[in-house]
Amino acid sequence: MAPRVRKIAMYLVLYSIAGIALLWALLPVLWMLLSSLKTQAGMFSMPPKFIFKPNFDTFAYMFSERGNFTHFLTNSVIASGVSTGISLVLGTLGGFALARRKFKGEKHISFWIISTRMAPIPAVLLPLYLMFSKMGLIGTMTGLIFAYTTLNLPFALWMMMIFFKEVPVDLEEAAMIDGCSRFQAFWRVVIPPAAPGLVATGILCLMFAWNDFLFASVFSGHENQTIPVAATLLITQQGIAWGQAMATGTVIITPMVIAGLIVRKYLVRGLSMGAVK
Amino acid sequence: MRLDIKVNAYRKPLETAGTLVHGRRKKWSTEFWMLLPSMILLAVISIFPFLYMIYASFMDYSLSFDEPTFNGMKNWEKVLTNDTFWASWGRTAVYALCGLSLEMLIGVGMALLIYVLPKARNLILTLWMIPLFVAPVVVGLLGRFLLNSTYGLYAWLFRLIGVETEILGNVSTALPAIILMDVWEWTPLITMIVFAGLQSLPEEVLEAAEVDGAGYVRRLIHVIFPLISRTILLALLIRMMDILRFVDTIKITTEGGPADSTKVIGYHLMEVAFRFQDFGSAAALGLSMLVVTIFLGQQFVRFMRKGEE
């Protein structure tokens, strides 16, 4: 009997530790969600209230004409969506080429790709800023999309290369013997098995662009501010509009949490650039 | 004739098969054209800026002048003899050291914990990784909200145990608070990476050790850790490079203050470039960051290739 009791006690301890860890991980997010649903007075009441009647005024205001939130949301969707699309198309084509073909200096090319992804953004930002201002791209949507693509393309290339390496070469060889061209074989035979990887790469690209603040704060003008930038506009000399800030935060993270959990299986590979299987 | 080509294509390795099906040898293969657009775009966004940064680092370059003028090593001298530069690197090092140790400790611990909990494994992992998706801006806003001395939830909890302080406004606690935000957001990544490593461990080895009567701790030290040490090191490298990139949360929470206590190198660069508009010095500063990142990146790639072979 004793070993059994010891085992139960051990699991009890382990589950409690996990519980505490989860509390630490989730409390801030939960608190943000709750705060966005509270009235102004309820938000600041001490001791804090966990049970209350939800109030959707903040969200209603944000999406009203004065809140202008739809505008920011549209900008975010366009900037991150278009740049993800470009990165995916180019990254899929290039990633396949990298996966299949032996190049001269292949190692240098792949190191170069990874270094563009890992380069410190503040350092990259500066020459891009100078380049963009010469080209008149500061404050334009094109500039922002271009900037996000610079961030996402190397990532997409690397990820797709890894996913394509897992598709057996025999498949294409068979298709080509049946009369497909190289590209047809790629399109009809290689893409379908790599599709889940494609979706995962896309979602991660989307997340990087959607969550970005630095590029958007430097490159975007008044007309094309994204939601993270809009969130910082709530920080003023007079203080922070906390109700709106929490509601904005909730809107920023909700789609990404859902999308991220969908591609959970690929997440590790994505965030570590395929380092670990 | 056609049949001939097909038979040939079947025998030859794939690279030549592609060109033979088309009946003639092509100088540029399909793959070349598939990769070309990406390479051009990458060159535009990486080689050009890199060369431009080297050029700018030798120029007196500010938006208020029309044309940058050559000023030799002045920017480099200014950057390298500047106390803020070294202090910022120092803070970045402290940040990386403290942040990474905590992230490693908690991250690896959680991975091992989740691995031994068979029932709730998926649920715990799913919930645990939610902070990964939170945008840095939101992390900053949340930090400010939770730590606010009058109505913050965490500040209130601190008050319960008798600690009352303005955490982000205090020179000695601002950086630790920022580090903890980083730990909050990125520890799950370490857990995920290590957990993936644990799942790919050969089960026979673990079972053999258990049959031999090794306790959990001994198995951990002698079997598990040696097998996942490479994975752990990779996670460390990835996070190290990411910490260099880090600016957003600081911008939202403290703007480098109070009294520069949270001014890490990335933030210092942003300030020199966009507040003081001294692009020449900022370029020199940026190159110093690039050198460190490229070194780390090389280690990363070396590690990965070792694993492939």
Coordinates of C-alpha atoms in Angstrom, one line a residue:
Chain A
M1 CA 0.0 0.0 0.0
A2 CA 2.7 2.4 0.9
P3 CA 4.3 2.7 -2.6
R4 CA 0.9 3.5 -4.0
V5 CA 0.3 6.3 -1.5
R6 CA 3.8 7.6 -2.2
K7 CA 3.0 7.6 -5.9
I8 CA -0.3 9.5 -5.4
A9 CA 1.4 12.0 -3.2
M10 CA 4.2 12.5 -5.8
Y11 CA 1.7 13.1 -8.6
L12 CA -0.3 15.5 -6.3
V13 CA 2.9 17.5 -5.8
L14 CA 3.8 17.5 -9.5
Y15 CA 0.3 18.5 -10.6
S16 CA 0.3 21.4 -8.0
I17 CA 3.6 22.6 -9.5
A18 CA 2.1 22.5 -13.0
G19 CA -1.0 24.3 -11.7
I20 CA 1.1 27.1 -10.2
A21 CA 3.1 27.4 -13.4
L22 CA -0.1 27.7 -15.4
L23 CA -1.4 30.3 -13.1
W24 CA 1.7 32.4 -13.7
A25 CA 1.4 31.9 -17.4
L26 CA -2.3 32.6 -17.8
L27 CA -3.2 35.1 -15.1
P28 CA -2.0 38.2 -17.0
V29 CA -3.9 37.2 -20.1
L30 CA -7.0 36.3 -18.1
W31 CA -6.8 39.6 -16.2
M32 CA -6.6 41.5 -19.5
L33 CA -9.6 39.7 -20.8
L34 CA -11.6 40.4 -17.6
S35 CA -10.5 44.0 -17.4
S36 CA -11.6 44.7 -20.9
L37 CA -15.1 43.5 -19.9
K38 CA -15.3 45.7 -16.8
T39 CA -16.7 49.1 -16.3
Q40 CA -14.1 51.9 -15.7
A41 CA -14.9 51.8 -11.9
G42 CA -14.8 48.0 -11.7
M43 CA -11.4 47.9 -13.4
F44 CA -9.7 49.8 -10.7
S45 CA -11.5 48.5 -7.6
M46 CA -9.1 47.1 -5.0
P47 CA -9.2 44.3 -3.9
P48 CA -9.6 43.1 -7.4
K49 CA -12.9 41.5 -8.5
F50 CA -12.9 38.3 -10.4
I51 CA -16.7 37.9 -10.6
F52 CA -18.7 40.7 -12.1
K53 CA -21.3 41.4 -14.8
P54 CA -19.5 41.8 -18.2
N55 CA -19.8 45.1 -20.0
F56 CA -19.1 45.5 -23.7
D57 CA -19.0 49.3 -23.8
T58 CA -15.3 49.5 -24.5
F59 CA -15.5 47.2 -27.5
A60 CA -18.6 49.0 -28.8
Y61 CA -16.7 52.3 -28.5
M62 CA -13.6 50.9 -30.3
F63 CA -15.5 49.8 -33.3
S64 CA -17.7 52.9 -33.4
E65 CA -16.8 55.7 -35.8
R66 CA -15.0 57.7 -33.1
G67 CA -12.9 54.8 -32.0
N68 CA -11.7 54.3 -35.5
F69 CA -10.6 50.8 -34.7
T70 CA -11.8 49.2 -37.9
H71 CA -9.3 51.4 -39.8
F72 CA -6.4 50.0 -37.7
L73 CA -7.7 46.5 -38.0
T74 CA -7.9 46.8 -41.8
N75 CA -4.3 48.1 -42.0
S76 CA -3.1 45.2 -39.9
V77 CA -4.9 42.6 -41.9
I78 CA -3.7 44.0 -45.2
A79 CA -0.1 44.5 -44.2
S80 CA 0.3 41.2 -42.5
G81 CA -1.8 39.3 -45.0
V82 CA -0.2 40.6 -48.2
S83 CA 3.4 40.2 -46.8
T84 CA 2.6 36.6 -45.7
G85 CA 1.2 35.9 -49.2
I86 CA 4.3 37.1 -50.9
S87 CA 6.6 35.4 -48.4
L88 CA 4.8 32.1 -48.9
V89 CA 4.8 32.1 -52.7
L90 CA 8.5 33.0 -52.9
G91 CA 9.4 30.9 -49.9
T92 CA 7.7 27.9 -51.3
L93 CA 9.4 28.1 -54.7
G94 CA 12.8 28.9 -53.2
G95 CA 12.5 26.4 -50.4
F96 CA 11.8 23.6 -52.8
A97 CA 14.8 24.6 -54.9
L98 CA 17.0 24.6 -51.8
A99 CA 15.7 21.3 -50.6
R100 CA 16.2 19.5 -53.9
R101 CA 19.1 21.0 -55.7
K102 CA 22.8 20.9 -54.8
F103 CA 24.2 24.3 -55.2
K104 CA 27.7 25.5 -55.3
G105 CA 28.2 27.3 -52.0
E106 CA 24.9 25.9 -50.7
K107 CA 26.0 26.2 -47.1
H108 CA 26.9 29.9 -47.5
I109 CA 23.5 30.5 -49.1
S110 CA 21.6 28.8 -46.2
F111 CA 23.7 30.6 -43.6
W112 CA 23.0 33.9 -45.4
I113 CA 19.3 33.2 -45.3
I114 CA 19.3 32.3 -41.6
S115 CA 21.4 35.4 -40.8
T116 CA 18.9 37.7 -42.5
R117 CA 16.2 36.3 -40.3
M118 CA 18.2 36.4 -37.1
A119 CA 19.7 39.9 -37.7
P120 CA 18.9 42.3 -35.0
I121 CA 15.9 44.3 -36.1
P122 CA 17.1 47.6 -34.7
A123 CA 20.2 47.3 -36.8
V124 CA 18.4 46.3 -40.0
L125 CA 15.8 49.0 -39.5
L126 CA 18.2 51.8 -40.0
P127 CA 19.5 51.1 -43.5
L128 CA 15.9 50.1 -44.5
Y129 CA 14.7 53.4 -43.2
L130 CA 17.2 55.3 -45.2
M131 CA 16.5 53.3 -48.3
F132 CA 12.7 53.7 -47.9
S133 CA 12.9 57.4 -47.4
K134 CA 14.9 57.7 -50.6
M135 CA 12.3 55.7 -52.4
G136 CA 9.4 57.6 -50.8
L137 CA 8.1 54.5 -49.1
I138 CA 7.9 55.8 -45.6
G139 CA 4.3 56.1 -44.4
T140 CA 3.0 53.9 -47.2
M141 CA 1.4 50.5 -47.1
T142 CA 3.8 49.3 -49.7
G143 CA 6.8 50.2 -47.5
L144 CA 5.2 48.3 -44.5
I145 CA 4.5 45.2 -46.6
F146 CA 8.0 45.3 -48.0
A147 CA 9.4 45.5 -44.5
Y148 CA 7.4 42.6 -43.2
T149 CA 8.4 40.6 -46.2
T150 CA 12.0 41.2 -45.4
L151 CA 11.3 39.7 -42.0
N152 CA 9.3 36.8 -43.2
L153 CA 10.8 35.7 -46.5
P154 CA 14.0 34.1 -45.0
F155 CA 11.9 32.4 -42.4
A156 CA 9.5 31.0 -45.0
L157 CA 12.4 29.9 -47.2
W158 CA 14.0 28.0 -44.4
M159 CA 10.8 26.4 -43.1
M160 CA 9.6 25.3 -46.5
M161 CA 13.0 23.9 -47.3
I162 CA 12.7 21.7 -44.2
F163 CA 9.2 20.6 -45.0
F164 CA 10.1 19.8 -48.6
K165 CA 13.1 17.7 -47.5
E166 CA 10.6 15.4 -45.8
V167 CA 8.7 14.7 -49.0
P168 CA 10.2 11.7 -50.7
V169 CA 12.0 12.4 -54.0
D170 CA 10.5 9.2 -55.5
L171 CA 7.2 10.9 -55.7
E172 CA 8.4 13.5 -58.2
E173 CA 10.5 11.1 -60.1
A174 CA 7.5 8.9 -60.6
A175 CA 5.5 11.9 -61.8
M176 CA 8.2 13.1 -64.1
I177 CA 8.5 9.7 -65.7
D178 CA 4.8 9.9 -66.3
G179 CA 5.4 12.9 -68.3
C180 CA 5.1 15.8 -65.9
S181 CA 7.5 18.7 -66.2
R182 CA 9.7 19.6 -63.2
F183 CA 7.3 22.3 -62.2
Q184 CA 4.2 20.3 -62.8
A185 CA 5.6 17.5 -60.6
F186 CA 6.3 20.1 -57.9
W187 CA 2.9 21.6 -58.1
R188 CA 0.8 18.4 -58.3
V189 CA 2.8 15.9 -56.3
V190 CA 5.1 17.8 -53.8
I191 CA 2.8 20.6 -52.6
P192 CA 0.0 18.4 -51.3
P193 CA 2.0 16.4 -48.8
A194 CA 3.8 19.6 -47.7
A195 CA 0.5 21.6 -47.4
P196 CA 0.3 21.3 -43.6
G197 CA 3.8 22.8 -43.3
L198 CA 2.8 25.5 -45.7
V199 CA -0.2 26.4 -43.5
A200 CA 2.0 26.4 -40.4
T201 CA 4.6 28.6 -42.0
G202 CA 1.9 31.0 -43.2
I203 CA 0.4 31.3 -39.7
L204 CA 3.8 32.0 -38.2
C205 CA 4.6 34.6 -40.8
L206 CA 1.2 36.2 -40.1
M207 CA 1.9 36.2 -36.4
F208 CA 5.3 37.9 -36.8
A209 CA 3.8 40.7 -38.9
W210 CA 0.7 41.0 -36.9
N211 CA 2.6 41.3 -33.6
D212 CA 5.2 43.6 -34.9
F213 CA 5.5 47.0 -33.4
L214 CA 9.0 48.3 -34.3
F215 CA 8.7 48.2 -38.1
A216 CA 5.2 49.7 -38.0
S217 CA 6.2 52.5 -35.6
V218 CA 9.0 53.6 -37.8
F219 CA 7.6 52.9 -41.3
S220 CA 3.9 53.6 -41.0
G221 CA 2.4 57.0 -41.4
H222 CA -0.9 58.3 -40.0
E223 CA -2.9 56.6 -42.7
N224 CA -1.6 53.1 -42.2
Q225 CA -1.0 52.6 -38.6
T226 CA -1.5 49.0 -37.4
I227 CA -3.2 47.8 -34.2
P228 CA 0.0 47.5 -32.1
V229 CA 0.8 51.1 -33.0
A230 CA -2.8 52.1 -32.2
A231 CA -2.4 50.4 -28.8
T232 CA 0.6 52.6 -28.0
L233 CA -1.4 55.7 -29.0
L234 CA -3.5 55.1 -25.9
I235 CA -0.4 55.9 -23.8
T236 CA -0.5 59.7 -23.4
Q237 CA 0.9 62.3 -21.1
Q238 CA -2.4 62.3 -19.2
G239 CA -2.1 58.6 -18.6
I240 CA -3.3 55.5 -20.2
A241 CA -6.8 54.7 -21.3
W242 CA -6.7 51.3 -19.6
G243 CA -10.1 50.0 -20.6
Q244 CA -9.3 50.5 -24.2
A245 CA -5.8 49.3 -23.9
M246 CA -7.0 46.0 -22.4
A247 CA -9.7 45.7 -25.1
T248 CA -7.2 46.4 -27.8
G249 CA -4.8 43.9 -26.3
T250 CA -7.5 41.3 -26.3
V251 CA -8.3 42.0 -30.0
I252 CA -4.6 41.7 -30.9
I253 CA -3.9 38.4 -29.2
T254 CA -7.2 36.5 -29.7
P255 CA -6.7 35.6 -33.4
M256 CA -3.0 34.8 -32.8
V257 CA -3.7 32.5 -29.9
I258 CA -6.3 30.6 -31.9
A259 CA -4.1 30.3 -35.0
G260 CA -1.1 29.4 -32.9
L261 CA -2.9 26.6 -31.1
I262 CA -4.0 25.3 -34.5
V263 CA -0.4 24.9 -35.7
R264 CA 0.8 23.8 -32.4
K265 CA 2.4 20.7 -33.8
Y266 CA 4.7 22.8 -36.0
L267 CA 5.3 25.6 -33.6
V268 CA 8.6 24.4 -32.2
R269 CA 10.1 24.0 -35.7
G270 CA 8.8 27.4 -36.7
L271 CA 10.0 29.3 -33.7
S272 CA 13.4 27.6 -33.7
M273 CA 13.7 27.7 -37.5
G274 CA 13.5 23.9 -37.8
A275 CA 16.3 23.2 -35.5
V276 CA 14.5 20.5 -33.6
K277 CA 12.2 18.0 -35.0
Chain B
M1 CA 13.0 8.1 -78.9
R2 CA 10.7 9.2 -76.2
L3 CA 10.9 5.9 -74.5
D4 CA 14.6 6.2 -74.5
I5 CA 14.6 9.4 -72.7
K6 CA 12.2 8.0 -70.1
V7 CA 14.4 5.0 -69.4
N8 CA 17.4 7.3 -69.1
A9 CA 15.6 9.6 -66.8
Y10 CA 14.7 6.7 -64.6
R11 CA 18.4 5.7 -64.2
K12 CA 19.9 9.1 -63.8
P13 CA 19.8 11.0 -60.5
L14 CA 17.0 13.6 -60.3
E15 CA 19.0 16.6 -61.1
T16 CA 19.8 15.5 -64.6
A17 CA 16.4 13.9 -65.0
G18 CA 14.7 17.3 -65.0
T19 CA 16.8 18.6 -67.8
L20 CA 16.6 15.4 -69.9
V21 CA 12.9 15.1 -69.9
H22 CA 12.9 18.4 -71.8
G23 CA 15.1 16.9 -74.3
R24 CA 18.1 19.2 -73.9
R25 CA 20.5 20.3 -71.3
K26 CA 19.5 23.6 -69.9
K27 CA 22.0 26.0 -68.4
W28 CA 19.6 27.3 -65.8
S29 CA 17.4 24.7 -64.2
T30 CA 13.8 25.1 -63.1
E31 CA 15.1 25.3 -59.5
F32 CA 17.3 28.2 -60.3
W33 CA 14.3 30.2 -61.5
M34 CA 12.3 29.2 -58.5
L35 CA 15.0 30.5 -56.1
L36 CA 15.9 33.6 -58.1
P37 CA 13.2 36.0 -56.9
S38 CA 13.8 35.2 -53.3
M39 CA 17.6 35.7 -53.7
I40 CA 17.1 39.0 -55.4
L41 CA 14.8 40.2 -52.7
L42 CA 17.1 39.0 -50.0
A43 CA 20.0 40.7 -51.6
V44 CA 18.1 44.0 -51.7
I45 CA 17.2 43.7 -48.1
S46 CA 20.3 42.3 -46.6
I47 CA 23.5 42.9 -48.7
F48 CA 22.6 46.4 -49.7
P49 CA 21.7 47.5 -46.2
F50 CA 24.8 45.9 -44.8
L51 CA 27.1 47.6 -47.2
Y52 CA 25.2 50.9 -46.7
M53 CA 25.7 50.6 -43.0
I54 CA 29.4 50.2 -43.3
Y55 CA 29.4 53.3 -45.6
A56 CA 27.2 55.3 -43.2
S57 CA 29.4 54.4 -40.2
F58 CA 32.2 56.5 -41.8
M59 CA 29.9 59.4 -42.5
D60 CA 28.6 62.4 -40.7
Y61 CA 25.1 61.4 -41.5
S62 CA 22.0 63.2 -40.1
L63 CA 18.7 64.0 -41.6
S64 CA 19.3 67.7 -41.0
F65 CA 22.2 67.7 -43.5
D66 CA 21.5 67.3 -47.2
E67 CA 24.4 65.1 -48.0
P68 CA 26.4 62.9 -45.7
T69 CA 30.0 63.9 -45.4
F70 CA 33.0 61.7 -44.8
N71 CA 34.3 61.9 -41.2
G72 CA 36.7 59.0 -41.0
M73 CA 36.7 57.1 -37.8
K74 CA 34.8 59.8 -35.8
N75 CA 31.6 57.8 -35.4
W76 CA 33.4 54.7 -34.3
E77 CA 35.5 56.7 -31.9
K78 CA 32.3 58.4 -30.6
V79 CA 30.5 55.0 -30.2
L80 CA 33.4 53.0 -28.7
T81 CA 34.4 55.7 -26.2
N82 CA 30.8 56.3 -25.2
D83 CA 29.9 55.1 -21.7
T84 CA 26.3 54.6 -22.7
F85 CA 27.4 52.2 -25.4
W86 CA 29.3 49.9 -23.0
A87 CA 26.7 50.3 -20.3
S88 CA 24.0 49.3 -22.8
W89 CA 25.9 46.2 -23.8
G90 CA 26.4 45.5 -20.1
R91 CA 22.7 45.7 -19.5
T92 CA 22.1 43.5 -22.5
A93 CA 24.5 41.0 -21.1
V94 CA 22.8 41.1 -17.7
Y95 CA 19.5 40.8 -19.4
A96 CA 20.6 37.8 -21.4
L97 CA 22.4 36.1 -18.5
C98 CA 19.6 36.5 -15.9
G99 CA 16.7 36.1 -18.4
L100 CA 18.2 33.0 -20.1
S101 CA 19.1 31.3 -16.8
L102 CA 15.6 31.7 -15.5
E103 CA 14.1 30.7 -18.9
M104 CA 16.3 27.6 -19.1
L105 CA 15.7 26.6 -15.5
I106 CA 11.9 27.0 -15.6
G107 CA 11.6 25.9 -19.3
V108 CA 13.6 22.7 -18.9
G109 CA 11.9 22.0 -15.6
M110 CA 8.5 22.4 -17.1
A111 CA 9.4 20.2 -20.0
L112 CA 10.5 17.4 -17.7
L113 CA 7.5 17.9 -15.6
I114 CA 5.0 17.8 -18.5
Y115 CA 6.9 14.7 -19.8
V116 CA 6.2 12.7 -16.6
L117 CA 2.6 13.8 -16.4
P118 CA 0.9 11.3 -18.7
K119 CA -2.7 12.4 -18.4
A120 CA -2.8 16.1 -18.6
R121 CA 0.2 16.4 -20.9
N122 CA -1.5 18.0 -23.9
L123 CA -3.7 20.3 -21.9
I124 CA -0.9 21.7 -19.8
L125 CA 1.3 22.1 -22.8
T126 CA -1.4 23.9 -24.7
L127 CA -2.2 26.3 -21.9
W128 CA 1.4 26.8 -21.0
M129 CA 2.3 28.1 -24.5
I130 CA -0.3 30.8 -24.7
P131 CA 2.1 33.6 -23.7
L132 CA 4.1 32.9 -26.8
F133 CA 1.4 34.4 -29.0
V134 CA 1.0 37.6 -27.0
A135 CA 2.4 40.5 -29.0
P136 CA 5.4 42.3 -27.3
V137 CA 3.4 45.5 -27.2
V138 CA 0.6 43.8 -25.3
V139 CA 3.2 42.2 -22.9
G140 CA 4.4 45.8 -22.2
L141 CA 1.0 47.1 -21.7
L142 CA 0.1 44.2 -19.4
G143 CA 3.3 44.7 -17.5
R144 CA 2.5 48.4 -16.9
F145 CA -1.1 47.5 -15.9
L146 CA -0.3 44.7 -13.6
L147 CA 2.6 46.5 -11.9
N148 CA 0.8 49.8 -11.5
S149 CA 1.3 50.8 -7.9
T150 CA -2.3 52.0 -7.3
Y151 CA -4.5 49.6 -9.2
G152 CA -2.2 46.8 -10.5
L153 CA -3.1 43.2 -9.7
Y154 CA 0.5 42.2 -9.0
A155 CA 1.3 45.4 -7.1
W156 CA -1.7 44.5 -5.0
L157 CA -0.4 41.0 -4.4
F158 CA 2.9 42.6 -3.4
R159 CA 1.2 44.9 -0.9
L160 CA -0.4 41.8 0.7
I161 CA 3.0 40.6 1.6
G162 CA 4.1 44.1 2.7
V163 CA 6.1 45.2 -0.3
E164 CA 5.1 48.6 -1.6
T165 CA 6.9 50.1 -4.5
E166 CA 6.6 51.6 -7.9
I167 CA 8.3 48.7 -9.7
L168 CA 8.8 50.1 -13.2
G169 CA 9.7 53.5 -11.9
N170 CA 12.4 52.3 -9.7
V171 CA 16.0 52.1 -10.9
S172 CA 16.8 48.9 -9.0
T173 CA 13.6 47.0 -10.0
A174 CA 12.8 48.2 -13.5
L175 CA 15.3 45.9 -15.3
P176 CA 14.4 42.8 -13.2
A177 CA 10.7 43.5 -14.0
I178 CA 11.5 43.7 -17.7
I179 CA 13.5 40.5 -17.5
L180 CA 10.6 38.8 -15.8
M181 CA 8.2 39.9 -18.6
D182 CA 10.7 38.3 -21.1
V183 CA 10.8 35.1 -19.0
W184 CA 7.0 35.1 -18.9
E185 CA 6.7 35.4 -22.7
W186 CA 9.5 33.1 -23.8
T187 CA 10.0 30.3 -21.2
P188 CA 7.2 28.3 -23.0
L189 CA 9.4 28.3 -26.1
I190 CA 12.2 26.6 -24.2
T191 CA 9.7 24.1 -22.8
M192 CA 8.4 23.3 -26.3
I193 CA 11.9 22.8 -27.8
V194 CA 13.1 20.6 -24.9
F195 CA 9.8 18.7 -24.8
A196 CA 10.2 18.0 -28.5
G197 CA 13.8 16.8 -27.8
L198 CA 12.5 14.5 -25.0
Q199 CA 9.9 13.0 -27.2
S200 CA 12.5 12.1 -29.8
L201 CA 14.6 10.2 -27.2
P202 CA 15.0 6.6 -27.9
E203 CA 12.7 4.8 -25.6
E204 CA 14.8 1.7 -25.3
V205 CA 17.6 3.6 -23.7
L206 CA 15.4 5.1 -21.1
E207 CA 13.8 1.8 -20.4
A208 CA 17.1 0.0 -20.1
A209 CA 18.3 2.5 -17.6
E210 CA 15.1 2.0 -15.6
V211 CA 15.4 -1.8 -15.7
D212 CA 19.0 -1.4 -14.5
G213 CA 17.5 0.2 -11.4
A214 CA 18.6 3.8 -11.9
G215 CA 16.4 6.2 -10.0
Y216 CA 14.8 9.2 -11.8
V217 CA 17.5 11.6 -10.7
R218 CA 20.3 9.3 -11.9
R219 CA 18.5 8.7 -15.2
L220 CA 18.1 12.4 -15.5
I221 CA 21.8 13.2 -15.0
H222 CA 23.3 10.2 -16.8
V223 CA 20.9 9.5 -19.6
I224 CA 18.4 12.3 -20.3
F225 CA 20.6 15.4 -20.0
P226 CA 23.4 14.1 -22.1
L227 CA 20.9 13.1 -24.8
I228 CA 19.1 16.5 -24.9
S229 CA 22.1 18.7 -24.2
R230 CA 22.3 19.7 -27.9
T231 CA 18.7 20.6 -28.0
I232 CA 19.1 22.8 -24.9
L233 CA 22.1 24.5 -26.3
L234 CA 20.2 25.3 -29.5
A235 CA 17.3 26.7 -27.6
L236 CA 19.9 28.9 -25.7
L237 CA 21.4 30.2 -29.0
I238 CA 18.0 31.0 -30.5
R239 CA 16.9 32.9 -27.4
M240 CA 20.3 34.7 -27.2
M241 CA 19.9 36.0 -30.7
D242 CA 16.3 37.0 -30.0
I243 CA 17.3 38.9 -26.9
L244 CA 19.5 41.1 -29.0
R245 CA 16.6 42.0 -31.2
F246 CA 14.4 42.9 -28.3
V247 CA 13.1 46.5 -28.1
D248 CA 9.3 46.7 -28.2
T249 CA 8.4 45.9 -24.6
I250 CA 11.0 48.3 -23.3
K251 CA 9.6 51.0 -25.5
I252 CA 6.1 50.5 -24.1
T253 CA 7.1 50.1 -20.4
T254 CA 10.0 52.3 -19.5
E255 CA 11.5 53.9 -22.6
G256 CA 14.9 52.9 -21.4
G257 CA 14.4 54.6 -18.0
P258 CA 14.4 55.3 -15.2
A259 CA 17.9 56.8 -15.4
D260 CA 18.8 54.5 -18.3
S261 CA 18.4 51.5 -16.1
T262 CA 16.6 49.5 -18.8
K263 CA 18.5 50.9 -21.8
V264 CA 19.7 47.7 -23.6
I265 CA 21.7 47.9 -26.8
G266 CA 18.8 47.7 -29.2
Y267 CA 17.0 50.5 -27.5
H268 CA 20.2 52.6 -27.4
L269 CA 20.5 52.2 -31.2
M270 CA 16.9 53.2 -31.8
E271 CA 17.5 56.3 -29.7
V272 CA 20.7 57.3 -31.4
A273 CA 19.1 56.8 -34.8
F274 CA 15.6 58.1 -34.5
R275 CA 15.7 60.5 -31.6
F276 CA 19.2 62.1 -32.0
Q277 CA 19.1 61.4 -35.8
D278 CA 22.8 60.5 -35.7
F279 CA 22.7 57.8 -38.4
G280 CA 26.5 57.6 -38.6
S281 CA 26.9 56.5 -35.0
A282 CA 23.8 54.4 -35.2
A283 CA 25.3 52.5 -38.1
A284 CA 28.5 51.8 -36.2
L285 CA 26.4 50.7 -33.3
G286 CA 24.3 48.5 -35.5
L287 CA 27.4 46.9 -36.9
S288 CA 28.5 46.0 -33.4
M289 CA 25.2 44.2 -32.9
L290 CA 25.5 42.5 -36.3
V291 CA 28.9 41.1 -35.4
V292 CA 27.6 39.5 -32.2
T293 CA 24.5 38.1 -34.0
I294 CA 26.4 36.7 -36.9
F295 CA 28.8 35.0 -34.5
L296 CA 25.9 33.4 -32.6
G297 CA 24.2 32.5 -35.9
Q298 CA 27.3 30.7 -37.0
Q299 CA 27.3 28.6 -33.8
F300 CA 23.7 27.9 -34.4
V301 CA 24.2 26.6 -38.0
R302 CA 27.3 24.7 -36.9
F303 CA 25.2 22.9 -34.3
M304 CA 22.5 22.1 -36.6
R305 CA 24.8 20.6 -39.3
K306 CA 26.5 18.5 -36.7
G307 CA 23.1 17.0 -35.9
E308 CA 22.4 16.2 -39.6
E309 CA 25.6 14.3 -40.1

